[in-house]
Coordinates of C-alpha atoms and ligand atoms in Angstrom, one line a residue:
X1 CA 27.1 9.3 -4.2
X2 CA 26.2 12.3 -2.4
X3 CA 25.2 14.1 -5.3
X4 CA 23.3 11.7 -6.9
X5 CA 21.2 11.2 -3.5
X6 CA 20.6 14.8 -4.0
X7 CA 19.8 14.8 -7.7
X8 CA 17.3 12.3 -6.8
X9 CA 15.6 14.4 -4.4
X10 CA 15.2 17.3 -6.4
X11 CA 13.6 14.8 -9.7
X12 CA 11.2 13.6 -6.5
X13 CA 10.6 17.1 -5.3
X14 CA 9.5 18.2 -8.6
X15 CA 7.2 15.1 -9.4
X16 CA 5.5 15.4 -6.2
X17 CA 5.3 19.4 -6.9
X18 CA 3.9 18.3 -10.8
X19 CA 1.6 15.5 -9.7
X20 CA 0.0 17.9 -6.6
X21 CA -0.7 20.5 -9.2
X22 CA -2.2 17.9 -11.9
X23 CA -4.7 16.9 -9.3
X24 CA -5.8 20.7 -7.6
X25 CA -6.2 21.6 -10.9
X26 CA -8.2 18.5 -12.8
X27 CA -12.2 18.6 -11.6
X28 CA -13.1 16.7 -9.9
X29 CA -9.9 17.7 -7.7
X30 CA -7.6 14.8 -5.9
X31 CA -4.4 13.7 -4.5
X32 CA -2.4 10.7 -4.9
X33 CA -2.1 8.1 -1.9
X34 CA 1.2 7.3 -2.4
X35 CA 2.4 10.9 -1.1
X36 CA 0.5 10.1 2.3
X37 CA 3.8 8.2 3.4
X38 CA 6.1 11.0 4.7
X39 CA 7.5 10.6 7.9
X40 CA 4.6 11.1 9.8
X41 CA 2.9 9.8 7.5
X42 CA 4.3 6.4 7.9
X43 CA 3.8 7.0 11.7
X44 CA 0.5 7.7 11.4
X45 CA -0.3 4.3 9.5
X46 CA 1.6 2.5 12.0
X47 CA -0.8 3.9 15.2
X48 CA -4.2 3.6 12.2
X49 CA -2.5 -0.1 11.7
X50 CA -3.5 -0.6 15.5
X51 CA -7.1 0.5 16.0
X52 CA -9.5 -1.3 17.1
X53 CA -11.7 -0.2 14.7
X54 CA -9.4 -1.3 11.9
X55 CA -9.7 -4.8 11.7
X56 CA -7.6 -5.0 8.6
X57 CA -4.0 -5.3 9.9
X58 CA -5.7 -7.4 12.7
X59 CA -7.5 -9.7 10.4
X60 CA -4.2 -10.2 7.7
X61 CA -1.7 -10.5 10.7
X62 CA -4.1 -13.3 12.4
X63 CA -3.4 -15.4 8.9
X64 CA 0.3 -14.7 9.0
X65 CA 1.0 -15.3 12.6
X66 CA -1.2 -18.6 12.5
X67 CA -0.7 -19.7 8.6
X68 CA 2.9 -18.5 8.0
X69 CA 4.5 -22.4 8.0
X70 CA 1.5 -23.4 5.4
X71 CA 2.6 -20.8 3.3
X72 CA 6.2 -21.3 3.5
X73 CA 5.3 -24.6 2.5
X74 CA 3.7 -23.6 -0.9
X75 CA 6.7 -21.0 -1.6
X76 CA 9.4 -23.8 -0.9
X77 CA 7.7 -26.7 -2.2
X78 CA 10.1 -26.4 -5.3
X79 CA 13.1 -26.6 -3.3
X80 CA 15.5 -24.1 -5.5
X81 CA 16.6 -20.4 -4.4
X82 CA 14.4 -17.4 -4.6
X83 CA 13.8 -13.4 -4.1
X84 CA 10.8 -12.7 -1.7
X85 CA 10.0 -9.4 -3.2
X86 CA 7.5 -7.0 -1.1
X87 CA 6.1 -4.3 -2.9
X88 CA 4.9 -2.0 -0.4
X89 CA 6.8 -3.4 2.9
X90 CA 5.9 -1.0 5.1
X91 CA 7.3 -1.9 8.5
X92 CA 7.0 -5.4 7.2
X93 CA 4.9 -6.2 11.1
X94 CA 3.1 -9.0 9.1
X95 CA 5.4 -10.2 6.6
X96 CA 8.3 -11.0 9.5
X97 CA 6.2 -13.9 10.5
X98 CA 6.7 -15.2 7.0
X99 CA 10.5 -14.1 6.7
X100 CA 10.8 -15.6 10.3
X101 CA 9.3 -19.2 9.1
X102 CA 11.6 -19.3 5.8
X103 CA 14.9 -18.3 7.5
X104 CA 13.9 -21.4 10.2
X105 CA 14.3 -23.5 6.8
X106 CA 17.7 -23.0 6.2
X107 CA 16.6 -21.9 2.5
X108 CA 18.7 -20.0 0.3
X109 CA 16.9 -16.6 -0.3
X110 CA 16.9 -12.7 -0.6
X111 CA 14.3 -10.2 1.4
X112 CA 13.6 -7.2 -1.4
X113 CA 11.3 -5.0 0.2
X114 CA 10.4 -1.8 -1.6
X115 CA 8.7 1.5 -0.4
X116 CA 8.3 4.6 -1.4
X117 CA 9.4 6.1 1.7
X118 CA 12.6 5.8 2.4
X119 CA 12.8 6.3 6.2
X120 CA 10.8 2.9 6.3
X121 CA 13.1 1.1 3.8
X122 CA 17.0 2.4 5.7
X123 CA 14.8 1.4 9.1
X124 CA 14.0 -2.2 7.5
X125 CA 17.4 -2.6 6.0
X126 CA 18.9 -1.5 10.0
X127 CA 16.3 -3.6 11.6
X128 CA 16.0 -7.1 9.6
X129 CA 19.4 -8.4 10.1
X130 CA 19.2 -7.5 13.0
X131 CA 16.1 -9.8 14.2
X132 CA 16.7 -12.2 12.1
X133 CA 20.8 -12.8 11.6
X134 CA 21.8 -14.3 8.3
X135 CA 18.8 -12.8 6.8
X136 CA 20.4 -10.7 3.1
X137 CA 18.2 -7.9 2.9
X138 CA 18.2 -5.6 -0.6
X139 CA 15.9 -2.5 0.4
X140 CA 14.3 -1.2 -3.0
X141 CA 13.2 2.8 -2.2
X142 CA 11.1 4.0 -4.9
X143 CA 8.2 3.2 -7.0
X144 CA 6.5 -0.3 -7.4
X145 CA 7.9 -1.2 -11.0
X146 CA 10.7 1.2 -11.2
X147 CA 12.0 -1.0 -8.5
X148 CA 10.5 -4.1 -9.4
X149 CA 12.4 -4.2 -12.8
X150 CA 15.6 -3.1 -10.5
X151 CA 15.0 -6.3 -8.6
X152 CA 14.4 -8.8 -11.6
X153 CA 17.8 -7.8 -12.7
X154 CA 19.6 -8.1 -9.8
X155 CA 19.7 -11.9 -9.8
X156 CA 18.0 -14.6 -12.6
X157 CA 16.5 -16.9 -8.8
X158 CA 12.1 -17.2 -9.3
X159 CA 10.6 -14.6 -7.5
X160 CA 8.0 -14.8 -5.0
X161 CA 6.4 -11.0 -4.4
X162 CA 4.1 -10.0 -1.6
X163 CA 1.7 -7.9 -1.7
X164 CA -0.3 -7.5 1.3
X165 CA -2.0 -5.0 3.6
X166 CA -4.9 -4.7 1.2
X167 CA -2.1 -2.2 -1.2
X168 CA -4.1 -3.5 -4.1
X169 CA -7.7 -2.2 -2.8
X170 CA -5.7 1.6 -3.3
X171 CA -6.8 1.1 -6.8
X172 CA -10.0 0.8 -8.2
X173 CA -11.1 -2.6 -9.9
X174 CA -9.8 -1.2 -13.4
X175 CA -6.1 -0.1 -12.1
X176 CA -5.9 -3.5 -10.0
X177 CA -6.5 -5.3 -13.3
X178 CA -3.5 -3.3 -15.2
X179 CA -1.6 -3.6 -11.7
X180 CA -1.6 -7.3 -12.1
X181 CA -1.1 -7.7 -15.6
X182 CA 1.8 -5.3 -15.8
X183 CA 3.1 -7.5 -12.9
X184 CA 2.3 -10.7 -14.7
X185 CA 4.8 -8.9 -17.5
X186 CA 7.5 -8.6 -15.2
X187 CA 7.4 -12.2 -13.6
X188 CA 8.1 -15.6 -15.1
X189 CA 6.2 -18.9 -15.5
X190 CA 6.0 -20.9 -12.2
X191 CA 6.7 -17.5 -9.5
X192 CA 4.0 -16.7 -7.0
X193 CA 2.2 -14.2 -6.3
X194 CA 0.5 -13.8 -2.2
X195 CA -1.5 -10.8 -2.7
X196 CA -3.7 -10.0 0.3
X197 CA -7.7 -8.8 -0.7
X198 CA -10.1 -7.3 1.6
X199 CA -13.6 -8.9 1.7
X200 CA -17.0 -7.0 1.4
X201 CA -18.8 -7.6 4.4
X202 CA -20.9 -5.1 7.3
X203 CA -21.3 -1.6 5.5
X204 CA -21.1 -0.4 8.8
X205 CA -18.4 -2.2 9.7
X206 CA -16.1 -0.9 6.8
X207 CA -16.9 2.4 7.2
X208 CA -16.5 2.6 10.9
X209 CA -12.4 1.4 10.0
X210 CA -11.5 4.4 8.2
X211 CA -13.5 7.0 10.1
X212 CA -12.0 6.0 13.7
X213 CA -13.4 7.4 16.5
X214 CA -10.1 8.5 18.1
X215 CA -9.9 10.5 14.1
X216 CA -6.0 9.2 13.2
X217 CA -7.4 8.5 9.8
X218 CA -8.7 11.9 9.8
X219 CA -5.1 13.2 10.6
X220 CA -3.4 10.7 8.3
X221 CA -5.7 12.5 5.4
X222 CA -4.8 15.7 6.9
X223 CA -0.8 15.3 7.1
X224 CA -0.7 15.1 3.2
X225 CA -1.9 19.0 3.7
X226 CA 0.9 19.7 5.9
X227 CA 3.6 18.1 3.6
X228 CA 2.7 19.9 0.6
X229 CA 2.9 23.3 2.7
X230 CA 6.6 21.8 4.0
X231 CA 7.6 20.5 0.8
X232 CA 6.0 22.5 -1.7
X233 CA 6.0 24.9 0.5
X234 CA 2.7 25.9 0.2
X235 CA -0.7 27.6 2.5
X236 CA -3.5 25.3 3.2
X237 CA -5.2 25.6 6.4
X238 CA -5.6 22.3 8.2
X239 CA -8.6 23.6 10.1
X240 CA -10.9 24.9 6.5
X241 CA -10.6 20.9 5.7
X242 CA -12.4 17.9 7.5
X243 CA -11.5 14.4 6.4
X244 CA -15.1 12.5 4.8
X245 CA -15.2 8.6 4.5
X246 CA -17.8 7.0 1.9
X247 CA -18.5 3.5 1.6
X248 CA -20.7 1.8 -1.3
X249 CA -21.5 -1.5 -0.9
X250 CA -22.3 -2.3 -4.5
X251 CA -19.0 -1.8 -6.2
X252 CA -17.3 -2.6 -2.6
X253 CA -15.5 1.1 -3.0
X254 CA -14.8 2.5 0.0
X255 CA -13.7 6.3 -0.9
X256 CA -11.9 9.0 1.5
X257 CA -12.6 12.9 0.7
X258 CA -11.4 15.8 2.1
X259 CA -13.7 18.6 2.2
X260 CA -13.1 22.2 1.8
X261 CA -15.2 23.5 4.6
X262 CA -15.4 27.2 3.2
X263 CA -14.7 29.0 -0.6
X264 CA -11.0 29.8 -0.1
X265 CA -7.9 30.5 -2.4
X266 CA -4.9 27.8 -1.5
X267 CA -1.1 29.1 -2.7
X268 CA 0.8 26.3 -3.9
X269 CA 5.2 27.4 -4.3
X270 CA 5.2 30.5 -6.8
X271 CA 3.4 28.0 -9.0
X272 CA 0.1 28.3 -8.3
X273 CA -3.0 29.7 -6.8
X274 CA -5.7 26.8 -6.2
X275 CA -9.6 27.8 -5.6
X276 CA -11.7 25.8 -3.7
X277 CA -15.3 26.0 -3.9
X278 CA -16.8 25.2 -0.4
X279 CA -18.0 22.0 0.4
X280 CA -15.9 21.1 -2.6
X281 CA -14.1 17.6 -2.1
X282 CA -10.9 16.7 -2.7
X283 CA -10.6 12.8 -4.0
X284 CA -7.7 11.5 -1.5
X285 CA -7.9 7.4 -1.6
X286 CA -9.7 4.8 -2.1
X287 CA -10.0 1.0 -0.5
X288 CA -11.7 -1.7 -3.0
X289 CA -13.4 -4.3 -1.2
X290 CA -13.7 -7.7 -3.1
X291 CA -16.0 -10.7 -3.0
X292 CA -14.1 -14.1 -3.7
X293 CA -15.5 -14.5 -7.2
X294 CA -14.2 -11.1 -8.2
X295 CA -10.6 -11.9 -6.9
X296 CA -11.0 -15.6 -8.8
X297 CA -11.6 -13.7 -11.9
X298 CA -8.7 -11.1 -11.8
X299 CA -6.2 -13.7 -11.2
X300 CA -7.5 -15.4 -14.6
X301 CA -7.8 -12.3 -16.5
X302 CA -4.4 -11.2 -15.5
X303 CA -2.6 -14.1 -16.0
X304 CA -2.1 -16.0 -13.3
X305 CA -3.5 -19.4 -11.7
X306 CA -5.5 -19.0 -9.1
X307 CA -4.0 -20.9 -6.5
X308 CA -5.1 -21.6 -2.9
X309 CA -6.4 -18.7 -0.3
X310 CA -5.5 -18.6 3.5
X311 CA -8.7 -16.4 5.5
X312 CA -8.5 -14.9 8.8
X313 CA -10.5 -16.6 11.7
X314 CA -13.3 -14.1 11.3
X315 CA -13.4 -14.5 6.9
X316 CA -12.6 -10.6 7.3
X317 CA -9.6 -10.5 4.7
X318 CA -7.8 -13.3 2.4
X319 CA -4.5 -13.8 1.1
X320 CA -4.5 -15.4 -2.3
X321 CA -1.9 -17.1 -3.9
X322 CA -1.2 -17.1 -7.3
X323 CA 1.0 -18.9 -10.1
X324 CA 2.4 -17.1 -13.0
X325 CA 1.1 -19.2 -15.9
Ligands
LIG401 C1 -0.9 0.6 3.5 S1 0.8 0.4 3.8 C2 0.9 -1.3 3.9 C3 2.2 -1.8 4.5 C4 2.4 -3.3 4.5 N1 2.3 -3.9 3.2 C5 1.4 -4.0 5.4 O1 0.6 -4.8 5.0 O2 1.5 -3.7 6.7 C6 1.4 0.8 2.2 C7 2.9 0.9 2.0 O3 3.1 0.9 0.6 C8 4.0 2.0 0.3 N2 3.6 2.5 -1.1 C9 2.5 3.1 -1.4 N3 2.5 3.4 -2.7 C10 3.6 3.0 -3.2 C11 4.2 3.0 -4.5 N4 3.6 3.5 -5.5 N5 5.4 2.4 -4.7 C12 6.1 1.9 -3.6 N6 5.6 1.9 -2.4 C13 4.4 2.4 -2.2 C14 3.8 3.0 1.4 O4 5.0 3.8 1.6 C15 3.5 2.1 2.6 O5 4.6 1.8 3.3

């Protein structure tokens, strides 16, 4: 058991190691979002999730605190046992209001939550059962479909998966559109999908939520720097890079940068020796706003029926719900 929780660290070691190298060396230069979540990394997103400033996590939690029976309704309306699948849990903050209205039911069902990081999924797996007794908790560490195919087999019950937190705007419209359709592939007629969607709105407004004023963003951009010198163990100087947010309000892509403030030389492992040009950006994440009609036609084109939508008091964010059809 041992080993193989070893064996797996080294694999993850050396995709991280591969995937940081295929993205310094590729021009433009960038880094994929998913390594943000170390640690501190998950730490950081819980203080960002709390800003002021960014009304996201305010603006979907408003719809689960005050909407979670409605949609508990929808999910149990067939009355027959199911997985509630989370892809991306997080520290599940928002989706407990949901997991807290089902277990009131009395309803036969399992919480799959799976993460990436696996300090978030041992603390929800500690945590859960704990808050809500009776509740069976599977925790699913590792990537979204690697562990999305490990939950379908687990049991044959229809699956409801959550995705929320606006996970889907860390792709651009074209990825989103494979996103769903791959998961369309792994679901079967009749399960739901609640996927949560980020509305265009204020230019200024968008912007403002990932360039904070007390500049946690800034240091959640940052920390990926510092876990590739711990993990890769490699030399970047925090201080030669400066985190820069963009927004366009045509496409509704809202883009995250971090700029090499100076020419420099960066020494990844033995592996490599990565030259920045200065001023040259490095492509970190970005967050896809939609409009309505765009969400109405992804469900279509993806494969599911577009369902009903549950909106915050301020039409900030919605959660859509869709059928597999
Ligand atoms: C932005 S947070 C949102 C958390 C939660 N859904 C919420 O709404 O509060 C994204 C979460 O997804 C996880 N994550 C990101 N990329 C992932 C991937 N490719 N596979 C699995 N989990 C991933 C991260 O570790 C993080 O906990």
């Amino acid at each position: 058991m041992i080993n193989n929780k070893i064996a797996a660290q080294i694999i993850a070691e050396s995709q991280f190691m591969q995937d940081i190298l295929t993205g310094l060396q590729a021009s433009p230069k960038f880094m994929q979002a998913k390594y943000f979540y170390d640690r501190a990394g998950d730490l950081l997103f819980q203080k960002i999730m709390k800003l002021e400033e960014y009304y996201v996590t305010n603006a979907e939690m408003d719809i689960l605190t005050k909407q979670s029976g409605k949609i508990a309704d929808l999910i149990t309306s067939e009355n027959t046992p199911f997985d509630l699948i989370e892809l991306g849990a997080g520290d599940a903050t928002k989706s407990i209001h949901l997991l807290k209205e089902l277990s009131n039911r009395k309803l036969e069902f399992s919480y799959m939550p799976i993460d990436i990081s696996a300090g978030i999924i041992s603390q929800l797996e500690d945590h859960l059962p704990k808050t809500l007794p009776g509740l069976s908790v599977i925790g699913l560490n590792g990537d979204y479909f690697e562990m999305l195919e490990k939950g379908t087999t687990l049991s044959s019950r229809r699956k409801v998966v959550l995705f929320m937190g606006a996970n889907i705007g860390n792709m651009d419209v074209a990825e989103a559109e494979d996103f769903c359709s791959t998961l369309r592939a792994s679901l079967t007629k009749g399960d739901i999908l609640i996927i949560g969607f980020d509305l265009k709105k204020d230019p200024k407004q968008i912007l403002a939520a990932y360039n904070d004023s007390h500049g946690i963003t800034a240091a959640f951009n940052l920390n990926l720097l510092t876990r590739i010198n711990r993990e890769l163990n490699a030399d970047f100087k925090l201080e030669a890079f400066e985190h820069y947010p963009f927004y366009d309000p045509e496409s509704g892509a809202c883009k995250s940068y971090l700029i090499s403030l100076k020419s420099q030389e960066v020494r990844i492992g033995e592996e490599a020796l990565i030259h920045f040009e200065a001023y040259e950006p490095v492509y970190m994440e970005i967050s896809q706003k939609y409009s309505l009609q765009d969400i109405e036609e992804m469900a279509i084109a993806t494969g599911f029926q577009f369902n009903q939508r549950f909106f915050d008091e301020h039409n900030y964010f919605v959660d859509a719900i869709w059928t597999v059809v």
